[in-house]
Coordinates of C-alpha atoms in Angstrom, one line a residue:
Chain G
M295 CA 16.5 43.6 -4.1
P296 CA 14.4 45.8 -6.5
G297 CA 13.2 42.8 -8.4
M298 CA 11.8 41.2 -5.3
D299 CA 10.2 44.5 -4.3
R300 CA 8.5 44.7 -7.6
L301 CA 7.3 41.1 -7.3
N302 CA 6.0 41.8 -3.8
S303 CA 4.1 44.8 -5.0
V304 CA 2.6 42.8 -7.8
L305 CA 1.6 40.1 -5.3
R306 CA -0.1 42.6 -3.1
R307 CA -2.7 42.9 -5.8
V308 CA -3.2 39.1 -6.1
P309 CA -6.0 38.0 -3.7
A310 CA -5.8 34.9 -1.5
W311 CA -9.4 33.7 -2.1
P312 CA -8.6 31.7 -5.3
I313 CA -6.7 29.3 -3.1
Y314 CA -9.9 28.3 -1.3
A315 CA -11.8 28.2 -4.6
I316 CA -9.2 26.0 -6.3
A317 CA -8.9 23.6 -3.3
A318 CA -12.7 23.3 -3.0
A319 CA -13.1 22.7 -6.8
Y320 CA -10.3 20.2 -6.8
A321 CA -11.7 18.2 -3.9
A322 CA -15.2 18.2 -5.5
W323 CA -13.7 17.1 -8.8
R324 CA -11.8 14.2 -7.2
F325 CA -14.8 13.1 -5.2
W326 CA -16.9 13.2 -8.4
L327 CA -14.3 11.0 -10.2
A328 CA -14.3 8.6 -7.3
V329 CA -18.1 8.4 -7.2
T330 CA -18.3 7.8 -10.9
G331 CA -15.7 5.1 -10.9
Q332 CA -13.0 7.1 -12.7
L333 CA -10.4 6.8 -10.0
G334 CA -9.5 3.2 -10.6
P335 CA -10.9 0.1 -8.9
D336 CA -10.0 1.2 -5.4
P337 CA -11.2 4.8 -5.1
V338 CA -11.1 4.8 -1.3
D339 CA -7.4 4.0 -1.4
R340 CA -6.8 6.8 -4.0
L341 CA -8.8 9.4 -2.1
T342 CA -7.0 8.5 1.2
A343 CA -3.5 8.7 -0.3
D344 CA -4.2 11.9 -2.3
S345 CA -5.9 13.9 0.4
G346 CA -3.1 12.9 2.9
T347 CA -0.3 13.8 0.6
L348 CA -1.9 17.1 -0.4
A349 CA -2.5 18.0 3.3
L350 CA 1.2 17.4 4.0
Q351 CA 2.4 19.3 1.0
M352 CA 0.2 22.3 1.9
L353 CA 1.5 22.2 5.5
I354 CA 5.1 22.2 4.3
A355 CA 4.2 25.0 1.9
G356 CA 2.9 27.0 4.8
L357 CA 6.1 26.5 6.7
T358 CA 8.2 27.8 3.8
I359 CA 6.5 31.2 3.8
S360 CA 8.3 32.8 6.7
V361 CA 11.6 31.2 5.5
L362 CA 11.2 32.6 2.0
R363 CA 10.5 36.1 3.5
K364 CA 13.6 36.0 5.7
T365 CA 15.9 34.5 3.1
I366 CA 15.0 35.9 -0.3
G367 CA 12.6 38.7 0.8
L368 CA 9.6 37.2 -0.9
N369 CA 6.5 38.2 0.9
L370 CA 3.7 35.6 0.7
L371 CA 2.5 36.2 4.3
R372 CA -1.0 37.1 3.1
Y373 CA -1.5 33.7 1.6
R374 CA -0.5 31.8 4.7
R375 CA -3.9 31.6 6.3
A376 CA -5.5 30.3 3.1
I377 CA -2.7 27.7 2.7
G378 CA -3.0 26.6 6.3
L379 CA -6.7 26.3 6.2
T380 CA -6.5 24.4 2.9
A381 CA -4.0 22.0 4.5
F382 CA -6.5 21.5 7.4
F383 CA -9.3 21.0 4.9
F384 CA -7.4 18.2 3.2
A385 CA -6.3 16.6 6.5
A386 CA -9.9 16.6 7.6
A387 CA -11.0 15.1 4.3
H388 CA -8.3 12.4 4.7
F389 CA -9.6 11.6 8.2
L390 CA -13.2 11.5 7.0
V391 CA -12.4 9.2 4.1
W392 CA -10.7 6.8 6.5
L393 CA -13.6 7.0 9.0
L394 CA -16.6 6.9 6.7
L395 CA -15.4 5.2 3.5
D396 CA -12.5 3.0 4.4
L397 CA -13.4 1.8 7.8
A398 CA -17.0 2.5 7.0
L399 CA -17.8 3.3 10.7
R400 CA -16.7 -0.1 12.0
W401 CA -16.2 1.4 15.4
D402 CA -14.5 -1.6 17.0
Q403 CA -11.8 -1.4 14.4
I404 CA -11.6 2.4 14.5
L405 CA -11.2 2.4 18.2
A406 CA -8.6 -0.3 18.1
D407 CA -6.6 1.6 15.4
L408 CA -6.8 4.8 17.5
S409 CA -5.7 3.1 20.7
K410 CA -3.0 0.7 19.7
R411 CA -1.5 1.7 16.4
P412 CA 1.2 4.4 16.6
F413 CA 0.9 5.0 12.9
V414 CA -2.8 6.0 13.2
M415 CA -2.3 7.8 16.6
I416 CA 0.4 10.0 15.2
G417 CA -1.8 11.0 12.3
M418 CA -4.7 11.7 14.6
A419 CA -2.5 13.7 16.9
A420 CA -1.4 15.9 13.9
L421 CA -5.0 16.5 13.0
L422 CA -6.0 17.4 16.6
L423 CA -3.1 19.9 16.8
L424 CA -4.3 21.5 13.6
L425 CA -7.9 21.8 14.8
P426 CA -7.4 24.8 17.2
L427 CA -5.3 26.5 14.5
A428 CA -8.1 26.2 12.0
L429 CA -10.7 27.4 14.4
T430 CA -8.7 30.5 15.3
S431 CA -7.7 31.3 11.7
N432 CA -9.9 34.4 11.6
N433 CA -9.5 38.0 12.4
M434 CA -11.9 37.8 15.4
S435 CA -9.9 35.1 17.1
L436 CA -6.7 37.1 16.4
R437 CA -8.2 40.1 18.1
R438 CA -9.6 38.2 21.0
L439 CA -6.5 36.2 21.8
G440 CA -4.1 39.1 21.2
A441 CA -1.2 38.9 18.7
L442 CA 1.3 37.3 21.1
R443 CA -1.0 34.6 22.4
W444 CA -2.4 33.9 18.9
R445 CA 1.2 33.5 17.6
Q446 CA 2.2 31.2 20.4
L447 CA -0.9 29.1 19.8
H448 CA 0.0 28.8 16.1
W449 CA 3.5 27.5 17.0
L450 CA 1.5 24.2 17.2
T451 CA 1.9 24.1 13.4
Y452 CA 5.5 22.9 13.9
P453 CA 4.8 19.7 15.9
A454 CA 1.7 19.1 13.7
V455 CA 3.7 19.1 10.5
L456 CA 6.4 17.0 12.0
L457 CA 3.8 14.4 13.1
A458 CA 2.1 14.5 9.7
A459 CA 5.4 13.9 7.9
L460 CA 6.2 11.1 10.4
H461 CA 2.7 9.6 9.9
H462 CA 3.3 9.6 6.1
L463 CA 6.7 8.0 6.4
I464 CA 5.7 5.1 8.7
G465 CA 2.5 4.5 6.8
V466 CA 4.2 3.4 3.6
K467 CA 5.1 -0.2 3.0
V468 CA 8.5 0.4 1.5
V469 CA 10.4 3.6 1.9
T470 CA 10.7 5.5 -1.3
A471 CA 12.2 9.0 -1.9
A472 CA 9.0 11.0 -1.5
P473 CA 8.1 10.4 2.2
V474 CA 11.8 10.8 3.2
A475 CA 12.0 14.1 1.3
Y476 CA 8.8 15.4 3.0
L477 CA 10.2 14.6 6.4
A478 CA 13.6 16.0 5.6
A479 CA 12.0 19.2 4.3
T480 CA 10.0 19.5 7.4
V481 CA 13.0 19.1 9.7
L482 CA 15.0 21.5 7.7
L483 CA 12.2 24.1 7.9
L484 CA 11.8 23.5 11.6
V485 CA 15.5 24.1 12.1
A486 CA 15.7 27.0 9.7
R487 CA 13.1 29.2 11.3
P488 CA 14.6 29.7 14.7
A489 CA 18.0 30.0 13.2
L490 CA 16.8 32.8 10.9
M491 CA 15.0 34.5 13.9
R492 CA 18.3 34.5 15.8
R493 CA 20.2 35.9 13.0
R494 CA 17.8 38.8 12.7
S495 CA 17.8 39.7 16.4
Chain Z
L5 CA -4.1 -35.8 1.8
G6 CA -7.4 -36.7 3.4
L7 CA -9.3 -34.3 1.3
A8 CA -12.0 -36.6 0.1
G9 CA -14.9 -34.6 -1.3
F10 CA -12.8 -31.6 -2.1
S11 CA -13.4 -30.0 -5.4
P12 CA -12.1 -26.7 -6.8
A13 CA -15.6 -26.0 -8.0
R14 CA -16.8 -26.0 -4.4
A15 CA -14.1 -23.5 -3.5
A16 CA -15.6 -21.2 -6.1
A17 CA -19.2 -21.4 -4.9
D18 CA -20.9 -18.0 -4.4
L19 CA -17.9 -16.0 -5.7
T20 CA -18.5 -13.2 -8.1
P21 CA -15.2 -12.5 -10.0
T22 CA -13.8 -9.0 -9.8
P23 CA -14.1 -7.2 -13.2
K24 CA -11.1 -8.1 -15.4
D25 CA -10.0 -4.5 -15.8
A26 CA -9.7 -4.1 -12.1
V27 CA -7.8 -7.4 -11.8
T28 CA -5.4 -6.3 -14.5
S29 CA -5.0 -2.6 -13.5
Y30 CA -4.6 -2.7 -9.7
N31 CA -1.5 -4.7 -8.9
N32 CA 1.3 -4.9 -6.4
F33 CA 4.4 -5.9 -8.5
Y34 CA 7.2 -3.7 -7.2
E35 CA 9.5 -4.8 -10.0
F36 CA 7.5 -2.4 -12.1
G37 CA 6.9 0.4 -9.5
T38 CA 5.3 0.9 -6.2
D39 CA 2.0 2.5 -7.3
K40 CA -0.9 0.1 -8.0
E41 CA -1.1 1.5 -11.6
D42 CA 2.6 1.1 -12.3
P43 CA 2.7 -2.6 -13.2
A44 CA 0.0 -2.2 -15.9
R45 CA 1.8 0.9 -17.2
N46 CA 5.4 -0.5 -17.1
A47 CA 5.2 -4.3 -17.5
G48 CA 4.3 -4.4 -21.2
S49 CA 8.0 -4.4 -22.2
L50 CA 8.7 -7.7 -20.3
T51 CA 10.0 -10.4 -22.6
L52 CA 7.9 -13.4 -22.0
S53 CA 9.2 -15.8 -24.6
P54 CA 11.5 -17.6 -24.3
W55 CA 10.9 -18.3 -20.7
S56 CA 12.5 -21.0 -18.7
V57 CA 12.4 -22.2 -15.1
E58 CA 15.4 -23.5 -13.3
V59 CA 14.3 -26.4 -11.1
G60 CA 16.8 -27.5 -8.6
G61 CA 17.7 -28.6 -5.0
L62 CA 16.1 -31.7 -3.7
V63 CA 14.5 -32.9 -6.9
E64 CA 15.0 -36.0 -8.9
R65 CA 15.1 -34.4 -12.3
P66 CA 16.8 -31.0 -11.9
G67 CA 17.4 -28.8 -14.8
T68 CA 16.4 -25.7 -16.8
Y69 CA 12.9 -26.3 -18.2
A70 CA 11.4 -24.4 -21.0
L71 CA 8.0 -23.2 -19.7
A72 CA 6.1 -25.4 -22.2
D73 CA 8.1 -28.5 -21.2
L74 CA 7.3 -27.9 -17.5
L75 CA 3.6 -27.8 -18.3
T76 CA 3.4 -30.4 -21.1
G77 CA 0.9 -33.2 -20.3
L78 CA -0.7 -31.2 -17.6
T79 CA -4.3 -30.0 -17.8
V80 CA -4.9 -26.3 -17.3
E81 CA -7.9 -25.8 -15.0
E82 CA -10.0 -22.8 -14.1
R83 CA -10.0 -21.9 -10.4
I84 CA -12.1 -19.0 -9.1
Y85 CA -10.4 -18.0 -5.9
R86 CA -10.6 -15.2 -3.3
F87 CA -7.5 -13.1 -3.3
R88 CA -6.7 -11.2 -0.1
C89 CA -3.8 -8.7 0.0
V90 CA -2.0 -8.1 3.3
E91 CA -3.0 -4.4 2.8
A92 CA -6.6 -5.4 3.6
W93 CA -8.1 -5.3 0.2
A94 CA -9.6 -8.3 -1.6
M95 CA -10.6 -9.5 -5.1
V96 CA -12.0 -12.7 -6.6
V97 CA -9.9 -13.9 -9.6
P98 CA -10.8 -16.6 -12.1
W99 CA -7.3 -18.1 -12.6
N100 CA -6.2 -20.7 -15.1
G101 CA -3.3 -23.0 -14.2
V102 CA -2.1 -26.3 -13.1
P103 CA -1.8 -27.6 -9.5
L104 CA 1.8 -27.0 -8.3
A105 CA 1.6 -30.6 -6.9
A106 CA 1.5 -31.9 -10.5
V107 CA 4.6 -30.0 -11.5
L108 CA 6.4 -31.1 -8.4
E109 CA 5.5 -34.7 -9.2
K110 CA 6.9 -34.2 -12.7
V111 CA 10.3 -33.1 -11.5
G112 CA 10.3 -35.6 -8.7
I113 CA 10.5 -34.7 -5.0
A114 CA 13.7 -36.1 -3.6
K115 CA 14.1 -37.5 -0.1
G116 CA 14.6 -34.8 2.5
A117 CA 12.7 -32.1 0.7
R118 CA 10.6 -30.1 3.2
Y119 CA 10.2 -26.7 1.6
V120 CA 9.8 -25.2 -1.9
A121 CA 11.5 -21.9 -2.6
F122 CA 10.6 -19.6 -5.6
E123 CA 12.3 -16.7 -7.2
T124 CA 11.0 -14.0 -9.5
L125 CA 12.9 -12.9 -12.6
Y126 CA 15.7 -10.3 -12.0
R127 CA 16.0 -8.2 -15.2
P128 CA 16.5 -4.5 -14.3
E129 CA 16.6 -3.5 -17.9
E130 CA 13.0 -4.6 -18.3
M131 CA 11.8 -4.2 -14.7
P132 CA 12.4 -0.6 -13.8
G133 CA 11.4 -1.0 -10.1
Q134 CA 14.5 -3.2 -9.6
A135 CA 16.7 -0.1 -10.1
S136 CA 15.8 1.1 -6.6
P137 CA 16.8 -1.0 -3.6
I138 CA 13.4 -0.9 -2.0
L139 CA 13.4 -4.7 -1.7
D140 CA 16.3 -7.2 -1.8
W141 CA 15.9 -8.4 -5.4
P142 CA 15.2 -10.9 -6.7
Y143 CA 11.9 -11.4 -5.0
R144 CA 11.8 -14.7 -3.1
E145 CA 8.9 -16.7 -1.6
G146 CA 8.5 -20.1 -0.2
L147 CA 6.1 -22.7 1.0
R148 CA 6.2 -25.8 3.2
L149 CA 6.2 -28.9 1.0
D150 CA 2.7 -29.9 2.3
E151 CA 1.4 -26.4 1.5
A152 CA 2.9 -26.6 -2.0
Q153 CA 1.4 -30.0 -2.6
H154 CA -2.1 -28.9 -1.4
P155 CA -4.7 -29.3 -4.2
L156 CA -5.7 -25.6 -3.9
T157 CA -2.1 -24.4 -4.6
L158 CA -1.9 -23.4 -8.2
L159 CA 0.8 -22.4 -10.7
A160 CA -1.2 -19.9 -12.8
T161 CA -0.6 -19.3 -16.4
G162 CA -3.7 -17.3 -17.1
L163 CA -6.8 -15.4 -15.8
Y164 CA -10.2 -14.9 -17.3
G165 CA -9.4 -17.7 -19.8
E166 CA -6.5 -15.7 -21.4
S167 CA -2.8 -15.7 -20.9
L168 CA -1.6 -13.9 -17.8
P169 CA -1.0 -10.2 -18.4
P170 CA 2.6 -9.3 -17.5
Q171 CA 1.4 -7.1 -14.6
N172 CA -0.3 -10.1 -13.1
G173 CA 2.9 -12.2 -13.1
A174 CA 3.2 -13.6 -16.6
P175 CA 4.0 -16.1 -17.7
L176 CA 4.0 -18.2 -14.6
R177 CA 3.0 -17.3 -11.0
L178 CA 2.0 -19.0 -7.8
V179 CA -1.5 -18.7 -6.4
V180 CA -2.0 -19.7 -2.7
P181 CA -5.5 -18.5 -2.0
W182 CA -5.5 -18.9 1.8
K183 CA -2.4 -16.8 2.2
Y184 CA -1.8 -13.1 1.8
G185 CA -1.2 -12.1 -1.8
F186 CA 2.6 -11.4 -1.3
K187 CA 3.1 -15.2 -1.0
S188 CA 1.8 -15.7 -4.5
I189 CA 5.0 -14.9 -6.2
K190 CA 5.0 -13.6 -9.8
S191 CA 7.0 -14.3 -13.0
I192 CA 8.8 -17.3 -11.6
V193 CA 12.2 -18.3 -12.9
R194 CA 13.4 -20.6 -10.2
I195 CA 11.9 -23.4 -8.1
T196 CA 14.2 -25.0 -5.5
L197 CA 13.2 -27.8 -3.1
T198 CA 15.1 -27.4 0.2
A199 CA 15.4 -29.1 3.5
D200 CA 15.3 -25.8 5.5
Q201 CA 12.9 -23.0 5.5
P202 CA 14.0 -20.6 2.7
P203 CA 14.4 -16.9 3.2
T204 CA 11.4 -14.9 1.8
T205 CA 11.5 -11.2 0.8
W206 CA 8.9 -9.5 2.9
N207 CA 9.7 -11.6 5.9
Q208 CA 13.4 -10.6 5.7
M209 CA 12.5 -7.0 5.1
A210 CA 10.0 -6.6 8.0
P211 CA 9.8 -9.8 10.1
E212 CA 7.4 -8.2 12.6
E213 CA 4.9 -7.4 9.9
Y214 CA 5.2 -10.3 7.5
G215 CA 5.5 -13.9 8.6
F216 CA 6.7 -16.9 6.6
Y217 CA 3.3 -18.5 6.8
A218 CA 1.2 -15.3 6.1
N219 CA -2.1 -17.2 6.3
V220 CA -5.0 -14.9 6.1
N221 CA -6.1 -14.5 9.7
P222 CA -8.7 -11.9 10.8
A223 CA -7.6 -12.5 14.4
V224 CA -4.0 -11.5 13.9
D225 CA -3.5 -7.8 13.0
H226 CA -0.8 -6.3 11.0
P227 CA 1.0 -3.9 13.3
R228 CA -0.3 -0.9 11.4
W229 CA -3.8 -2.0 10.6
S230 CA -6.4 -4.6 11.5
Q231 CA -6.9 -7.7 9.4
A232 CA -10.4 -8.2 10.6
S233 CA -12.0 -6.8 7.5
E234 CA -11.2 -5.9 3.9
R235 CA -12.1 -3.5 1.2
V236 CA -13.5 -5.2 -1.9
V237 CA -11.7 -3.9 -4.9
G238 CA -14.2 -3.0 -7.6
S239 CA -17.1 -2.3 -5.2
G240 CA -16.9 1.4 -5.7
L241 CA -16.5 4.4 -3.3
F242 CA -19.3 3.3 -1.0
G243 CA -18.6 -0.4 -1.1
G244 CA -17.6 -0.4 2.5
R245 CA -15.9 -3.5 4.0
Q246 CA -16.5 -7.2 4.4
D247 CA -15.4 -9.4 7.2
T248 CA -12.2 -11.3 6.5
L249 CA -12.5 -15.1 6.8
P250 CA -10.0 -17.4 8.5
F251 CA -7.7 -18.8 5.9
N252 CA -9.5 -16.5 3.4
G253 CA -12.5 -18.8 3.4
Y254 CA -10.6 -22.0 2.8
E255 CA -10.5 -23.1 6.4
T256 CA -12.2 -26.4 5.8
E257 CA -9.6 -27.3 3.2
V258 CA -6.4 -26.1 4.8
A259 CA -6.7 -25.7 8.6
G260 CA -5.5 -29.3 9.0
L261 CA -2.1 -28.3 7.6
Y262 CA -1.6 -26.2 10.7
A263 CA -3.0 -28.5 13.4
G264 CA -1.3 -27.9 16.7
M265 CA 0.5 -24.8 15.5
D266 CA 0.1 -21.4 17.3
L267 CA -1.1 -19.2 14.5
R268 CA -0.4 -16.1 16.5
Q269 CA 3.3 -17.1 16.8
N270 CA 3.4 -18.4 13.2
Y271 CA 1.7 -15.5 11.5

């Protein structure tokens, strides 16, 4: 595919750092709107929903990268770290909004939520699975762990995204198209990847 | 009713109304969409006049009443009530309306009536949310007759001294301040008195999560979140939470309705 080769060579000159910059600027802007009362009368709810959805969307975007490469030859691998870290950043923001602004450090309620509500526990598990991935998303960790062990560790992405999509779906009051679509996309990507690996080998 | 000394004014003591723009821009009214902003955005096209209410079942004077006829002779009062959503957020709303009891008296409660069932308008061409089967339309709610006759129970026609905006359930909605907001059914077109407990929308949809009574109760959690506290809508990003009160602060007035009942069982 000469067209794809040309696209890939163009992309080689596009750096990944703007992803971090855009994510940080977007988060700062939303927070500013919330602080100044421009996110509606329940800014906590808006920040919670938006950060969670964005984290899930970024996680799913991260999963599509290897599938895009194996199916249509589009090489976005160099952006995967930035996308993954951005996903973690929004997931962590989602958690902090819940902890600090929504439950406002009411520890009895927080601990009750974390110990008896599957909806909250599943979301927390997803975040905990993402934590070691975020911490090792640097070249030093890659060298230290070795490529194989690093890659094996990062397979945790798959259960993490699945749990995140599940958390989103069971968190809604009525089931609309979006949460179902996120879960379906996640499952599809989880199935697609090993299938594509087998086909190649 | 044994409520000597009760006055609506007392129910309003110490309550600061939530700003009107918050009350009218942050709504759950799935007939117009599932996002909180959807009703304010989509409800403007609702035809409010003519509006009639079909009153039937165990009543002495059944019939289809034009809204004005249903309310004629009754005095519209202001009631400043706490409003607590089952999603754990809260507001204070200055409603205008008439006691439901007065309307029931007008149509005459027939012997054997024990419950009051309500239905929201079903008009998909004006209510875009009804195009998707997220709920079993039309929306239905119900009260036990004694709850319906309680002096706190209001049929609201306005808020902040003006007509109800469509997103808040114009032209006629129920307000039961000691129950979670979903009981306070909007845009009512049918009132039916029944002998048996009527089916209600959220209870049918998820009986483990939403009971028929749905009394505000900090001691009984929703399966997915605690009901012990609530976010105060309009209090800003750092507003934090306040403790939720039993019966949403109306315990003195209404606890007697549930004497001897297990409120954990009858959530």
